[in-house]
PDB file of N, CA and C in Angstrom:
ATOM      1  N   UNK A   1      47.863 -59.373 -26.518  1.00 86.00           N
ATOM      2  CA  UNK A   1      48.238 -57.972 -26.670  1.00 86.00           C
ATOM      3  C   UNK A   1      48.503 -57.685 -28.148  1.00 86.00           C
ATOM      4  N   UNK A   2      48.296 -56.956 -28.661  1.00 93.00           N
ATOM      5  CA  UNK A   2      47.954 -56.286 -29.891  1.00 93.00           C
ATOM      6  C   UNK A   2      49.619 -55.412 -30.075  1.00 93.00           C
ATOM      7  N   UNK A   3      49.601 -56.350 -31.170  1.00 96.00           N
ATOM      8  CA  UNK A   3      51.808 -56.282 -31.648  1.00 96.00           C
ATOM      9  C   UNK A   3      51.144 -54.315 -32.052  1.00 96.00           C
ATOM     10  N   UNK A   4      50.611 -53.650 -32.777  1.00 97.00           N
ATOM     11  CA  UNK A   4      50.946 -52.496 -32.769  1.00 97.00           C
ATOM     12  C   UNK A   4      51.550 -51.629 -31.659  1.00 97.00           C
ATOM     13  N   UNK A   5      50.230 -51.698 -30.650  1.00 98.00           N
ATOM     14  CA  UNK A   5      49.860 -51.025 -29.267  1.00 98.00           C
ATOM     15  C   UNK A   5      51.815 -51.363 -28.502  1.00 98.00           C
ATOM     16  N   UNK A   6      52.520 -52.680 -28.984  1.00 97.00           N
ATOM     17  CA  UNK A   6      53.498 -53.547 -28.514  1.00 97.00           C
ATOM     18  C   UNK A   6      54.622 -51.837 -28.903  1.00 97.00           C
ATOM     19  N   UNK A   7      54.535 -51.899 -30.183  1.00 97.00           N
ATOM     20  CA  UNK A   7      55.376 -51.333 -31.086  1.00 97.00           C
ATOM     21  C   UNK A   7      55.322 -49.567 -30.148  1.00 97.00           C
ATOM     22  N   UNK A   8      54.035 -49.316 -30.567  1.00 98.00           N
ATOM     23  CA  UNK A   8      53.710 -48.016 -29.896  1.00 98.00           C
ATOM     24  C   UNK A   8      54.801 -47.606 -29.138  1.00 98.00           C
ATOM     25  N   UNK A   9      54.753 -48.532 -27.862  1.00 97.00           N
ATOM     26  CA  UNK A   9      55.289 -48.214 -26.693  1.00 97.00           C
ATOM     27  C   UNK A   9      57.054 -48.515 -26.505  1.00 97.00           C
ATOM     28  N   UNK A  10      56.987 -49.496 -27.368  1.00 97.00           N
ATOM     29  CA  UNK A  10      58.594 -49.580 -27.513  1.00 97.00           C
ATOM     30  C   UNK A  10      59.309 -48.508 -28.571  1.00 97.00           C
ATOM     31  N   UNK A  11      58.738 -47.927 -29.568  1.00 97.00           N
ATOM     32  CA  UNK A  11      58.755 -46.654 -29.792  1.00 97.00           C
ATOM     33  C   UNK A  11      58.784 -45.487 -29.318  1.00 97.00           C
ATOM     34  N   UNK A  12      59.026 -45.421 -27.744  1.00 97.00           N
ATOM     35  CA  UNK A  12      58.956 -44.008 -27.446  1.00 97.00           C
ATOM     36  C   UNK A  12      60.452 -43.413 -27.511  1.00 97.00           C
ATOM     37  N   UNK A  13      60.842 -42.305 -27.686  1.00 95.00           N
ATOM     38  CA  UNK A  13      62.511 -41.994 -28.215  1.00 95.00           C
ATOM     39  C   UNK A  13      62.892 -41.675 -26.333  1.00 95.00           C
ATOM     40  N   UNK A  14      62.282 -41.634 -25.362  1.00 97.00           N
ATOM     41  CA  UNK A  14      62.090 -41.304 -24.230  1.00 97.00           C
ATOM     42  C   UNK A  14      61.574 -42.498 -22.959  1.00 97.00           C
ATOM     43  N   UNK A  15      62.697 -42.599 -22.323  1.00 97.00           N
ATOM     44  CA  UNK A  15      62.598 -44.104 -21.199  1.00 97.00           C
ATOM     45  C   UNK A  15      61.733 -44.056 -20.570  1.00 97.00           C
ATOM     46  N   UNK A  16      61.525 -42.769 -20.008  1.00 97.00           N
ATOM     47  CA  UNK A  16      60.108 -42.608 -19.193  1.00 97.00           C
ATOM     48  C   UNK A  16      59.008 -42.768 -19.629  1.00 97.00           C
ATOM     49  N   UNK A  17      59.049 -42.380 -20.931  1.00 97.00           N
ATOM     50  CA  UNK A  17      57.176 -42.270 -21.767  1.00 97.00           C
ATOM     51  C   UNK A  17      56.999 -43.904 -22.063  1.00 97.00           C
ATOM     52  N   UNK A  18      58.425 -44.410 -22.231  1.00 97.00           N
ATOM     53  CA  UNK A  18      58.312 -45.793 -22.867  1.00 97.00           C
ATOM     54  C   UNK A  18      57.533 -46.766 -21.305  1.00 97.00           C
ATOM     55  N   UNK A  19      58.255 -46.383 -20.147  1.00 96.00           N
ATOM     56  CA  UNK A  19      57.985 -47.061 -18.823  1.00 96.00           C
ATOM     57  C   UNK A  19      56.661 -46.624 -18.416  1.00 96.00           C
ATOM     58  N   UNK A  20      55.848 -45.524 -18.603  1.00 97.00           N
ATOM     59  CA  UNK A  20      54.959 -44.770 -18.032  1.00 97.00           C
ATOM     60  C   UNK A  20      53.864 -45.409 -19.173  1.00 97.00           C
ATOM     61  N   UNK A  21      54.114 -45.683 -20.506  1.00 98.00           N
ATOM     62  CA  UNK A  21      52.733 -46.249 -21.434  1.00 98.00           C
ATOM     63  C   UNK A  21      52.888 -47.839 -20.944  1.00 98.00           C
ATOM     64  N   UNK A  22      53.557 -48.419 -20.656  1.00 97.00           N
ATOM     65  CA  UNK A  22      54.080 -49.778 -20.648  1.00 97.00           C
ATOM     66  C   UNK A  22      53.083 -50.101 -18.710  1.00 97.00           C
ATOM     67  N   UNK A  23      53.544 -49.315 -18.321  1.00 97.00           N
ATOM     68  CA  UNK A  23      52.537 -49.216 -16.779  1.00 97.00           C
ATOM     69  C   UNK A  23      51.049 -48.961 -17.072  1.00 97.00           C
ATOM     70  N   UNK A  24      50.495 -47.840 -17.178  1.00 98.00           N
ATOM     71  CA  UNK A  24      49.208 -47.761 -17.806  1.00 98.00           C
ATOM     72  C   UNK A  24      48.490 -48.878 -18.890  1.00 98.00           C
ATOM     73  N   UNK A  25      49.736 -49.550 -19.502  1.00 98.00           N
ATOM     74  CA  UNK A  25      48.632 -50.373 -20.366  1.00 98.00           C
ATOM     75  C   UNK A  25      48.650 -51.689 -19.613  1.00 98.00           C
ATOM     76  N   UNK A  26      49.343 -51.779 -18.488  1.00 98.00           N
ATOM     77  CA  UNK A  26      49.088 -52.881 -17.249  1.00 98.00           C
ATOM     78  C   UNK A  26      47.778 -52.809 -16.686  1.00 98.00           C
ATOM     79  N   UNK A  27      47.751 -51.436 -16.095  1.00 98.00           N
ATOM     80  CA  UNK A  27      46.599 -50.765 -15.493  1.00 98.00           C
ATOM     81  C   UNK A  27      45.948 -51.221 -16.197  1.00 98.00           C
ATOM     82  N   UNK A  28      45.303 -51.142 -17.148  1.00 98.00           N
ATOM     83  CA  UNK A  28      44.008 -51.310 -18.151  1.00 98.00           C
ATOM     84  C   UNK A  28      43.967 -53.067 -18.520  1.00 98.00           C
ATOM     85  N   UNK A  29      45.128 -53.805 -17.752  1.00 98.00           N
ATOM     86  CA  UNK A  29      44.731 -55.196 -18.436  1.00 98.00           C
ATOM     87  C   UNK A  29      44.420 -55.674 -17.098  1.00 98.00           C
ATOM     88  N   UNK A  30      45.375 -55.353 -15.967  1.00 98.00           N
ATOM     89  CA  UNK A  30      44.463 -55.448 -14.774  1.00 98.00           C
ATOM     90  C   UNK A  30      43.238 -55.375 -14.620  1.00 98.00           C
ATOM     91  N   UNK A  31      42.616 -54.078 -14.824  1.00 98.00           N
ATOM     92  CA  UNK A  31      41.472 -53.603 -14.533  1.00 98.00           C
ATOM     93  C   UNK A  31      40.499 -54.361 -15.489  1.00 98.00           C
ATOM     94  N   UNK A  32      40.753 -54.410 -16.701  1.00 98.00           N
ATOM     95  CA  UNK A  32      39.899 -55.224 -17.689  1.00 98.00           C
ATOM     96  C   UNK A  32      40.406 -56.639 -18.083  1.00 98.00           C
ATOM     97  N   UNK A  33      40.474 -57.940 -17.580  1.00 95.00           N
ATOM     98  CA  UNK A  33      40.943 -58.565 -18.116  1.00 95.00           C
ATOM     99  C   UNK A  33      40.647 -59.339 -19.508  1.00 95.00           C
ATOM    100  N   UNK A  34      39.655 -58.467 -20.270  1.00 95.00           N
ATOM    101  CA  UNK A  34      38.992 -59.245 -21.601  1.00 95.00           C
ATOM    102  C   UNK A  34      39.127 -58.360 -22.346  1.00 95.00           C
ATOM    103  N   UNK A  35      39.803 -57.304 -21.957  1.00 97.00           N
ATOM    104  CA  UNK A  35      40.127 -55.878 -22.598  1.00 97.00           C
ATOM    105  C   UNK A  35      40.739 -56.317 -24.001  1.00 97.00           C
ATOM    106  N   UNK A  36      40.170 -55.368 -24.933  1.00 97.00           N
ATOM    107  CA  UNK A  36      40.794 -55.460 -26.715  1.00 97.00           C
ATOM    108  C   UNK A  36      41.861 -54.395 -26.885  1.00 97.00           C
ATOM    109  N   UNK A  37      43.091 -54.217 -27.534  1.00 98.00           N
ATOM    110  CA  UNK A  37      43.254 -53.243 -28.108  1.00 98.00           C
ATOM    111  C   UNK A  37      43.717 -53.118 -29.143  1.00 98.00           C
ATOM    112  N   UNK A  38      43.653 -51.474 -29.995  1.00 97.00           N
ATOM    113  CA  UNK A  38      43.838 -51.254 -31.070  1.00 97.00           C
ATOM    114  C   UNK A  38      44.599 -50.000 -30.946  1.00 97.00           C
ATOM    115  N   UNK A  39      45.195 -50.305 -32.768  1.00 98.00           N
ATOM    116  CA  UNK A  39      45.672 -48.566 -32.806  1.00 98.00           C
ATOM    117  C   UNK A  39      45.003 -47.821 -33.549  1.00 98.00           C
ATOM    118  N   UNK A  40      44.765 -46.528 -33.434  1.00 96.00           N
ATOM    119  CA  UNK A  40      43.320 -45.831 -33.704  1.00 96.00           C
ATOM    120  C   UNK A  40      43.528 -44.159 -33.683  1.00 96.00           C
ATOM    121  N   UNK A  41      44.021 -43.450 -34.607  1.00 95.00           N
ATOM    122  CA  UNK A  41      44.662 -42.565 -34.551  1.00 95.00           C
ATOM    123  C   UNK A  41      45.895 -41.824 -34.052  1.00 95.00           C
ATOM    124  N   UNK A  42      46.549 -43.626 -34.202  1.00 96.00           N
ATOM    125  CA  UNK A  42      48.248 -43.390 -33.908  1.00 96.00           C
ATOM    126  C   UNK A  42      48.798 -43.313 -32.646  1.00 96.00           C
ATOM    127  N   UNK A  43      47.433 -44.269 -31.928  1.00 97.00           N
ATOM    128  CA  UNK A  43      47.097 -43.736 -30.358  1.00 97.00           C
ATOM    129  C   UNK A  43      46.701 -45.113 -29.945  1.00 97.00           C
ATOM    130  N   UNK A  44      47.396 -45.942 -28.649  1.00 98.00           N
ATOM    131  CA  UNK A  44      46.357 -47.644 -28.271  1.00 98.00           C
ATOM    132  C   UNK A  44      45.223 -47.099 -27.555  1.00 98.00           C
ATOM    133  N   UNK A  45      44.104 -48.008 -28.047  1.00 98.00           N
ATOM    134  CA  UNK A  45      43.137 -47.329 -27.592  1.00 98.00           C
ATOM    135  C   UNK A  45      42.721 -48.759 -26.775  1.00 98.00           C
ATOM    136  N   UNK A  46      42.013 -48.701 -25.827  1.00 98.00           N
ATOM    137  CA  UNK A  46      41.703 -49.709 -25.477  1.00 98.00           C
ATOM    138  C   UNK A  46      40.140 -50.104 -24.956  1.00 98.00           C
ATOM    139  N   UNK A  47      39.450 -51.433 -25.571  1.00 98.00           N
ATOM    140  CA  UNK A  47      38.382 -51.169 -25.397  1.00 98.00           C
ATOM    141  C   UNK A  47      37.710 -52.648 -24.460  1.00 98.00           C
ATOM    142  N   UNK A  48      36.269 -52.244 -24.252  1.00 97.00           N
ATOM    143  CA  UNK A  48      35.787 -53.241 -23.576  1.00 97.00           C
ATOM    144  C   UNK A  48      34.350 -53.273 -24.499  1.00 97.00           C
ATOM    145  N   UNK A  49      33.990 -54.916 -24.862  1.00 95.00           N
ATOM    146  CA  UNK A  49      32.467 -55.015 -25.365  1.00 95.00           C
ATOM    147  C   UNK A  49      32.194 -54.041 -26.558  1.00 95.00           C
ATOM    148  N   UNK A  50      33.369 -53.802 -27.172  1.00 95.00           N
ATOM    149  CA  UNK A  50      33.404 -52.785 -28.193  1.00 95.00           C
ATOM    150  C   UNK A  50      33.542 -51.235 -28.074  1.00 95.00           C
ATOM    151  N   UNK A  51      33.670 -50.711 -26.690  1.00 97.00           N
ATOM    152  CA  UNK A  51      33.203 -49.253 -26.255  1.00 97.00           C
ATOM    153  C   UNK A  51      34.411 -49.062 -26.163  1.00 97.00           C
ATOM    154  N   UNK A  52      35.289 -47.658 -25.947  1.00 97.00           N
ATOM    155  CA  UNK A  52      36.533 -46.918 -25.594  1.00 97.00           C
ATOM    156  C   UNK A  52      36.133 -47.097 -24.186  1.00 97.00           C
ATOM    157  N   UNK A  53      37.482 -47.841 -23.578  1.00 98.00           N
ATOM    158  CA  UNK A  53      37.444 -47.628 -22.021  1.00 98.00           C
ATOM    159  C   UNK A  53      38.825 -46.558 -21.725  1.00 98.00           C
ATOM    160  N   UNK A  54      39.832 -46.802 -22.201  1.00 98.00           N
ATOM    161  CA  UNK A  54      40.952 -45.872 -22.177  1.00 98.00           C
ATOM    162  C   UNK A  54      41.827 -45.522 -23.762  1.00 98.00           C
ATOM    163  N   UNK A  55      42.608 -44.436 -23.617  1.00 98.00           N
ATOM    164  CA  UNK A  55      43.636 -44.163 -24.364  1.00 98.00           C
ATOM    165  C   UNK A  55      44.700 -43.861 -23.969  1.00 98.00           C
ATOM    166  N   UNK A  56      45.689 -43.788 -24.391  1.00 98.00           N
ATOM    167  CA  UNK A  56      47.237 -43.624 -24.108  1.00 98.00           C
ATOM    168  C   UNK A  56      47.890 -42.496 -25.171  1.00 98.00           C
ATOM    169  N   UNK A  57      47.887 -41.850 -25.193  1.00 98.00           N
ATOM    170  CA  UNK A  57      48.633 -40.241 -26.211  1.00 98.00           C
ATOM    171  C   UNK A  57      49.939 -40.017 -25.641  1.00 98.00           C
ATOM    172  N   UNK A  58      50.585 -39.860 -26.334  1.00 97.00           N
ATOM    173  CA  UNK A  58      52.300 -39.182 -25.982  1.00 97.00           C
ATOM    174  C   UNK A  58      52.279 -37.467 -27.264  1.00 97.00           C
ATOM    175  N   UNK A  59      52.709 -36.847 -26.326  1.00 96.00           N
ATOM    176  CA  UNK A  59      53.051 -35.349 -27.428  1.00 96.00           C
ATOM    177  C   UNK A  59      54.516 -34.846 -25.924  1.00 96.00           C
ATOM    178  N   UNK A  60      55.151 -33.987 -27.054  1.00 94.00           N
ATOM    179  CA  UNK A  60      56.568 -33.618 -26.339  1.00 94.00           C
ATOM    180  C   UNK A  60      57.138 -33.685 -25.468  1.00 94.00           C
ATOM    181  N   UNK A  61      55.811 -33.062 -24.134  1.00 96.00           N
ATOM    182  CA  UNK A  61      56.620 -33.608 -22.824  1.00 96.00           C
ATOM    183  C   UNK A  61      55.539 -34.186 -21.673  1.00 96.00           C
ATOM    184  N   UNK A  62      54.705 -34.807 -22.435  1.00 97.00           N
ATOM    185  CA  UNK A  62      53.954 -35.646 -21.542  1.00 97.00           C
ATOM    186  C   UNK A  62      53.000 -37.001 -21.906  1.00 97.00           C
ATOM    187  N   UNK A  63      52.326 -37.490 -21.120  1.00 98.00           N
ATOM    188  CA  UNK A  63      51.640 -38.936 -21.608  1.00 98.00           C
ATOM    189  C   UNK A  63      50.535 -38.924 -20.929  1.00 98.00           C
ATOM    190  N   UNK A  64      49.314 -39.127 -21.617  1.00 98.00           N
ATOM    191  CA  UNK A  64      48.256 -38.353 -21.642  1.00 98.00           C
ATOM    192  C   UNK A  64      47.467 -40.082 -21.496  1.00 98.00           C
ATOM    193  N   UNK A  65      46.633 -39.968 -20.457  1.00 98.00           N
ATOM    194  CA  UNK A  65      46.048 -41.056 -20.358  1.00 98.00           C
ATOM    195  C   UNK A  65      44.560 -40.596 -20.082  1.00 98.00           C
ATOM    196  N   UNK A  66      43.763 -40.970 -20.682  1.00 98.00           N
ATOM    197  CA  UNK A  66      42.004 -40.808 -21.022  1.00 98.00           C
ATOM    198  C   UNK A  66      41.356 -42.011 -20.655  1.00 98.00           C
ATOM    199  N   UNK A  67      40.378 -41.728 -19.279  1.00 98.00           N
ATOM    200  CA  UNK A  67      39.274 -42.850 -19.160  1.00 98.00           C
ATOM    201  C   UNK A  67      37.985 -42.623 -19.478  1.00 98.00           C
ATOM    202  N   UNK A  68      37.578 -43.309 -19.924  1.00 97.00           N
ATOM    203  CA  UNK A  68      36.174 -43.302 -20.998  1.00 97.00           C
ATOM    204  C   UNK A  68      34.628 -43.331 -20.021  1.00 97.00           C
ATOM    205  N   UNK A  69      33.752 -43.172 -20.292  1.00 96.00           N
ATOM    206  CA  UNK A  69      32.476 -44.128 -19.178  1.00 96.00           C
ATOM    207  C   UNK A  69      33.073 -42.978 -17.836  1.00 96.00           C
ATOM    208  N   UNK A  70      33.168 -41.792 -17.766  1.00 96.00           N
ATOM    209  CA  UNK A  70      33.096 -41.513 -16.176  1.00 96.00           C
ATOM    210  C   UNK A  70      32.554 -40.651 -15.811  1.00 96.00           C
ATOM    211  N   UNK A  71      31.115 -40.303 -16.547  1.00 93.00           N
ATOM    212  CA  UNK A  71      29.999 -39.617 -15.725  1.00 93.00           C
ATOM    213  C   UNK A  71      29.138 -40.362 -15.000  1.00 93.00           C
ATOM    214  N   UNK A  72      29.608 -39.542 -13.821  1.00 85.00           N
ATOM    215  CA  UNK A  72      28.526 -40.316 -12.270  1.00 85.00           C
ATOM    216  C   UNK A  72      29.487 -40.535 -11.619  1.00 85.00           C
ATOM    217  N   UNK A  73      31.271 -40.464 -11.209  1.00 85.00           N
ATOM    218  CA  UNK A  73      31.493 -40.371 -10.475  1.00 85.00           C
ATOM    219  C   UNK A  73      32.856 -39.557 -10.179  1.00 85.00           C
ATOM    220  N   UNK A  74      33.462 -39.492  -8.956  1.00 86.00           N
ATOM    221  CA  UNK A  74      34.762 -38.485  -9.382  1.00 86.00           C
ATOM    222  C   UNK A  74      35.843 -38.740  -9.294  1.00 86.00           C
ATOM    223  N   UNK A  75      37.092 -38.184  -9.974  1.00 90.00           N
ATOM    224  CA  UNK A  75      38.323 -38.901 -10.166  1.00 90.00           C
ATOM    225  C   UNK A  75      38.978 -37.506  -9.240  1.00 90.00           C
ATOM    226  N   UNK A  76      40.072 -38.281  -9.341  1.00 90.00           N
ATOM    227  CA  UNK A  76      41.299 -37.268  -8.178  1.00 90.00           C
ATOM    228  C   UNK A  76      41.721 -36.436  -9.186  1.00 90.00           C
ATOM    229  N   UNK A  77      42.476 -35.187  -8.282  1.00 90.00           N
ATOM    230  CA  UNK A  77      42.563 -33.847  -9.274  1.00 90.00           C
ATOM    231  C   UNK A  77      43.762 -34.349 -10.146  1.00 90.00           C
ATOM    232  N   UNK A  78      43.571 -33.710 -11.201  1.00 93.00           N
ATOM    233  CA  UNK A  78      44.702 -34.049 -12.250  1.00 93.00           C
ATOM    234  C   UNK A  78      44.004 -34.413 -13.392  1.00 93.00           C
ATOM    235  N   UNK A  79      42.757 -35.018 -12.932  1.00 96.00           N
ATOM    236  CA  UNK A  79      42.021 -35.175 -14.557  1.00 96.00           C
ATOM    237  C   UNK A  79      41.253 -34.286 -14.847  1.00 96.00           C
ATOM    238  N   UNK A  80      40.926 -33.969 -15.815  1.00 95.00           N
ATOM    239  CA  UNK A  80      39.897 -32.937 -16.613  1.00 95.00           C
ATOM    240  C   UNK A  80      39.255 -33.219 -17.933  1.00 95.00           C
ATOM    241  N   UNK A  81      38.108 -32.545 -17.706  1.00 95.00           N
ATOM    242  CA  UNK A  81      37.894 -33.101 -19.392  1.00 95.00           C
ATOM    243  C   UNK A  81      36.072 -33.271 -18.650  1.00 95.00           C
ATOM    244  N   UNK A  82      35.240 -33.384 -20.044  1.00 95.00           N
ATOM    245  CA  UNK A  82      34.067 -33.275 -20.383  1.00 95.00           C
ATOM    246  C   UNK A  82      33.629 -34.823 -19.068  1.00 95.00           C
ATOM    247  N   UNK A  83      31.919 -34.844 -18.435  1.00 93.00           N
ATOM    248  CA  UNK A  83      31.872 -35.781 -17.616  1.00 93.00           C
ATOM    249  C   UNK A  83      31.758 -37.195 -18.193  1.00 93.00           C
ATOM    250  N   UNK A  84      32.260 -37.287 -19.561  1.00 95.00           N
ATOM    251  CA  UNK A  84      31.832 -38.922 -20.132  1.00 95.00           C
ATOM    252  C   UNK A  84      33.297 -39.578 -20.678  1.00 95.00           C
ATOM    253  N   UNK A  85      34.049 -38.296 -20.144  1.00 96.00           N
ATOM    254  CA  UNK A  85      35.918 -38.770 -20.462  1.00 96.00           C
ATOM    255  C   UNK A  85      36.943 -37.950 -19.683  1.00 96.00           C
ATOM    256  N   UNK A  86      37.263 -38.465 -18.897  1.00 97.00           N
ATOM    257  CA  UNK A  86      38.327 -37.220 -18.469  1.00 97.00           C
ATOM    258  C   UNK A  86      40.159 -38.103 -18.507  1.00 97.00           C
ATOM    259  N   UNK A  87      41.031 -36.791 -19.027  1.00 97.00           N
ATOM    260  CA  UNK A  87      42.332 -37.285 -18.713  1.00 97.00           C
ATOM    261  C   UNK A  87      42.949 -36.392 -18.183  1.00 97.00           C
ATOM    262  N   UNK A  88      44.441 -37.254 -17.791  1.00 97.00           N
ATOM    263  CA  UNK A  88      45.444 -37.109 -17.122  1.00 97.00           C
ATOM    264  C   UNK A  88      46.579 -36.617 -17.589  1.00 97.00           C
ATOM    265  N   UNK A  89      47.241 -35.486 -17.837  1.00 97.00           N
ATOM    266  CA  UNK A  89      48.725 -35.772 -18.716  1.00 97.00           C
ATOM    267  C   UNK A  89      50.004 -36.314 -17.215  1.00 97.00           C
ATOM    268  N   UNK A  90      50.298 -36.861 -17.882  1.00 97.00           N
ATOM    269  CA  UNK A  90      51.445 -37.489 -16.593  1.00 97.00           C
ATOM    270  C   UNK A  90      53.162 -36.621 -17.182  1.00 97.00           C
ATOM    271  N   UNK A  91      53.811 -36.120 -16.256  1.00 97.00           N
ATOM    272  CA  UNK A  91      54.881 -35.458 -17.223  1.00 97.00           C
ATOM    273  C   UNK A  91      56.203 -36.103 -16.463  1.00 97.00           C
ATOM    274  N   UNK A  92      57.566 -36.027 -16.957  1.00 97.00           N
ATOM    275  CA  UNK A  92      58.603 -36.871 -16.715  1.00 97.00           C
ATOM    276  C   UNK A  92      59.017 -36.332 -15.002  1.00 97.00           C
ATOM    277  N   UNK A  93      58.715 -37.321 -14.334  1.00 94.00           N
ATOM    278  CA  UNK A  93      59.206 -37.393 -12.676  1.00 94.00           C
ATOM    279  C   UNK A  93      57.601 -37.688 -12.063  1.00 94.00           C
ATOM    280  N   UNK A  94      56.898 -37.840 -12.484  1.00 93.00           N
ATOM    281  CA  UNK A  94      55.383 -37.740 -12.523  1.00 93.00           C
ATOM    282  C   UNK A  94      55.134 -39.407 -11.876  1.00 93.00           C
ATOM    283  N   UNK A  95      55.101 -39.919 -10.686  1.00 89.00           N
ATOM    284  CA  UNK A  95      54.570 -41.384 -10.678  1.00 89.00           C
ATOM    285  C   UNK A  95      52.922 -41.552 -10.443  1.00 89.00           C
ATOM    286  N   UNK A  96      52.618 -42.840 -10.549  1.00 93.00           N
ATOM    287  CA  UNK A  96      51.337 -43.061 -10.638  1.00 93.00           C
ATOM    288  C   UNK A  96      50.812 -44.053  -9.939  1.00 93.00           C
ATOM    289  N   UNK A  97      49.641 -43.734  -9.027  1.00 94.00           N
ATOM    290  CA  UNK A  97      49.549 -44.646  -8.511  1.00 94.00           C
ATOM    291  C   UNK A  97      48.927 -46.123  -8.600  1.00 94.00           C
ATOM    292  N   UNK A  98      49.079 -47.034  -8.840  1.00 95.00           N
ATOM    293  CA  UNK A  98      48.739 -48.205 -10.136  1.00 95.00           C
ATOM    294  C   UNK A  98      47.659 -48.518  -9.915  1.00 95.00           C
ATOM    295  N   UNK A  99      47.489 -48.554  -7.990  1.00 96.00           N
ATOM    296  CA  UNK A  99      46.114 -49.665  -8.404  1.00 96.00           C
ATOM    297  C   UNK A  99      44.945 -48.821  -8.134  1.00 96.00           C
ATOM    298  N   UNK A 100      45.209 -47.316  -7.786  1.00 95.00           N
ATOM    299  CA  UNK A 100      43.938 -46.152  -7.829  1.00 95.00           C
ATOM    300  C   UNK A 100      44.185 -46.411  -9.360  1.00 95.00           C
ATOM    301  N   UNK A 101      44.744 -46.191 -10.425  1.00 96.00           N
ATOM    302  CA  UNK A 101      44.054 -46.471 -11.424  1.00 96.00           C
ATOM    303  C   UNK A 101      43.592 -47.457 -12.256  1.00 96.00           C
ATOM    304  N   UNK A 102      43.923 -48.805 -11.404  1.00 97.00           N
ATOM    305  CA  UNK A 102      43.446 -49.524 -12.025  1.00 97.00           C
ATOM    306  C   UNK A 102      41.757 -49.669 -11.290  1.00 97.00           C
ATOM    307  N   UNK A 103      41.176 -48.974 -10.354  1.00 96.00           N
ATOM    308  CA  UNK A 103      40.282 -49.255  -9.714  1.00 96.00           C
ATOM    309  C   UNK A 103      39.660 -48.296 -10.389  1.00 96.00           C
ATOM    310  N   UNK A 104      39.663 -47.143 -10.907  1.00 95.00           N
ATOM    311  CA  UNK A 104      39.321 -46.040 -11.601  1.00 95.00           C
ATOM    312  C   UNK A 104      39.011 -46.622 -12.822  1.00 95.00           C
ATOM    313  N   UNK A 105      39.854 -47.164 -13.768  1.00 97.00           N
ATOM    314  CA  UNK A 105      39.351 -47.820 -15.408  1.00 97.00           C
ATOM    315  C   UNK A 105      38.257 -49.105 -14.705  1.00 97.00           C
ATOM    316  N   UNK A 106      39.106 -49.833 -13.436  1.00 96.00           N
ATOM    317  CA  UNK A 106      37.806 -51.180 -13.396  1.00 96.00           C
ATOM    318  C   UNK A 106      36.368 -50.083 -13.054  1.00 96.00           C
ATOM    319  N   UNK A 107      36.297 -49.373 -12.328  1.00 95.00           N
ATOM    320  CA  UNK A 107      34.698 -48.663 -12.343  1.00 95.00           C
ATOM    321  C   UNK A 107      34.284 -47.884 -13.556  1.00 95.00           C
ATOM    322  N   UNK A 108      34.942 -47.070 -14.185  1.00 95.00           N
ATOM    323  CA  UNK A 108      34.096 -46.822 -15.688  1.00 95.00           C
ATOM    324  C   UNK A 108      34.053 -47.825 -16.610  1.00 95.00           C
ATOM    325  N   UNK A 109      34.945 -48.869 -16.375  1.00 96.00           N
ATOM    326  CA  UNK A 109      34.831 -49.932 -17.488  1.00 96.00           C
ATOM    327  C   UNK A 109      33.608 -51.061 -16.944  1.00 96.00           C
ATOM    328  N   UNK A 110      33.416 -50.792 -15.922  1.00 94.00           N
ATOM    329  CA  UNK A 110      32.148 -52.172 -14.803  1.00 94.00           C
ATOM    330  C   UNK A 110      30.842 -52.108 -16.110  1.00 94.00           C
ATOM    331  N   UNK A 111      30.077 -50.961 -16.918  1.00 90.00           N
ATOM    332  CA  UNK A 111      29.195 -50.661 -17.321  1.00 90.00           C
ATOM    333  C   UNK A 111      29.461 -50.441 -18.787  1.00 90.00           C
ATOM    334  N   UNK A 112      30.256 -51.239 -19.483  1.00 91.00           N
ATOM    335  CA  UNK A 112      30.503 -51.265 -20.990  1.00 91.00           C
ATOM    336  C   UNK A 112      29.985 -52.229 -21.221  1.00 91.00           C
TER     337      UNK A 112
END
């Protein structure tokens, strides 16, 4: 695990954003277990075979999670966004369900 992405998340001034990036970047090691990450506009980005499979964003009152690779199939409502990326903002009381998303990053990430 990549000490920035570490920092990122233990940086949040907020318990929830800190617990809610700290879950999601499970999700993504689950789902990818050869998964890389970096920090990349102040943001962990996380990749597979070199490609963006996810991101993780925090702004005021929410945590914004982006899966990469997902034209061709469909995600549950809550995501939006163009068909080759769509995200999620997750907001405080907001749970998630872990292993729909970890089955969600393992299928756009299957083809990186």
């Amino acid at each position: 695990m990549n000490l920035e992405v570490t920092e990122f998340i233990d940086g949040q001034k907020e318990q929830w954003k800190e617990e809610l990036c700290a879950s999601l970047r499970e999700v993504v090691h689950e789902a990818i277990p050869d998964v890389q990450e970096r920090m990349q506009y102040k943001k962990p980005h996380f990749l597979k075979s070199g490609k963006y499979a996810a991101v993780i964003s925090t702004s005021k009152d929410a945590v914004s999670f982006t899966i990469f690779n997902t034209a061709g199939f469909s995600l549950p409502e809550g995501f939006d966004g163009p068909p080759e990326r769509k995200t999620i903002k997750l907001r405080q009381g907001q749970q998630i369900d872990s292993q729909q998303f970890v089955d969600l990053v393992g299928q756009a990430a299957s083809t990186l």
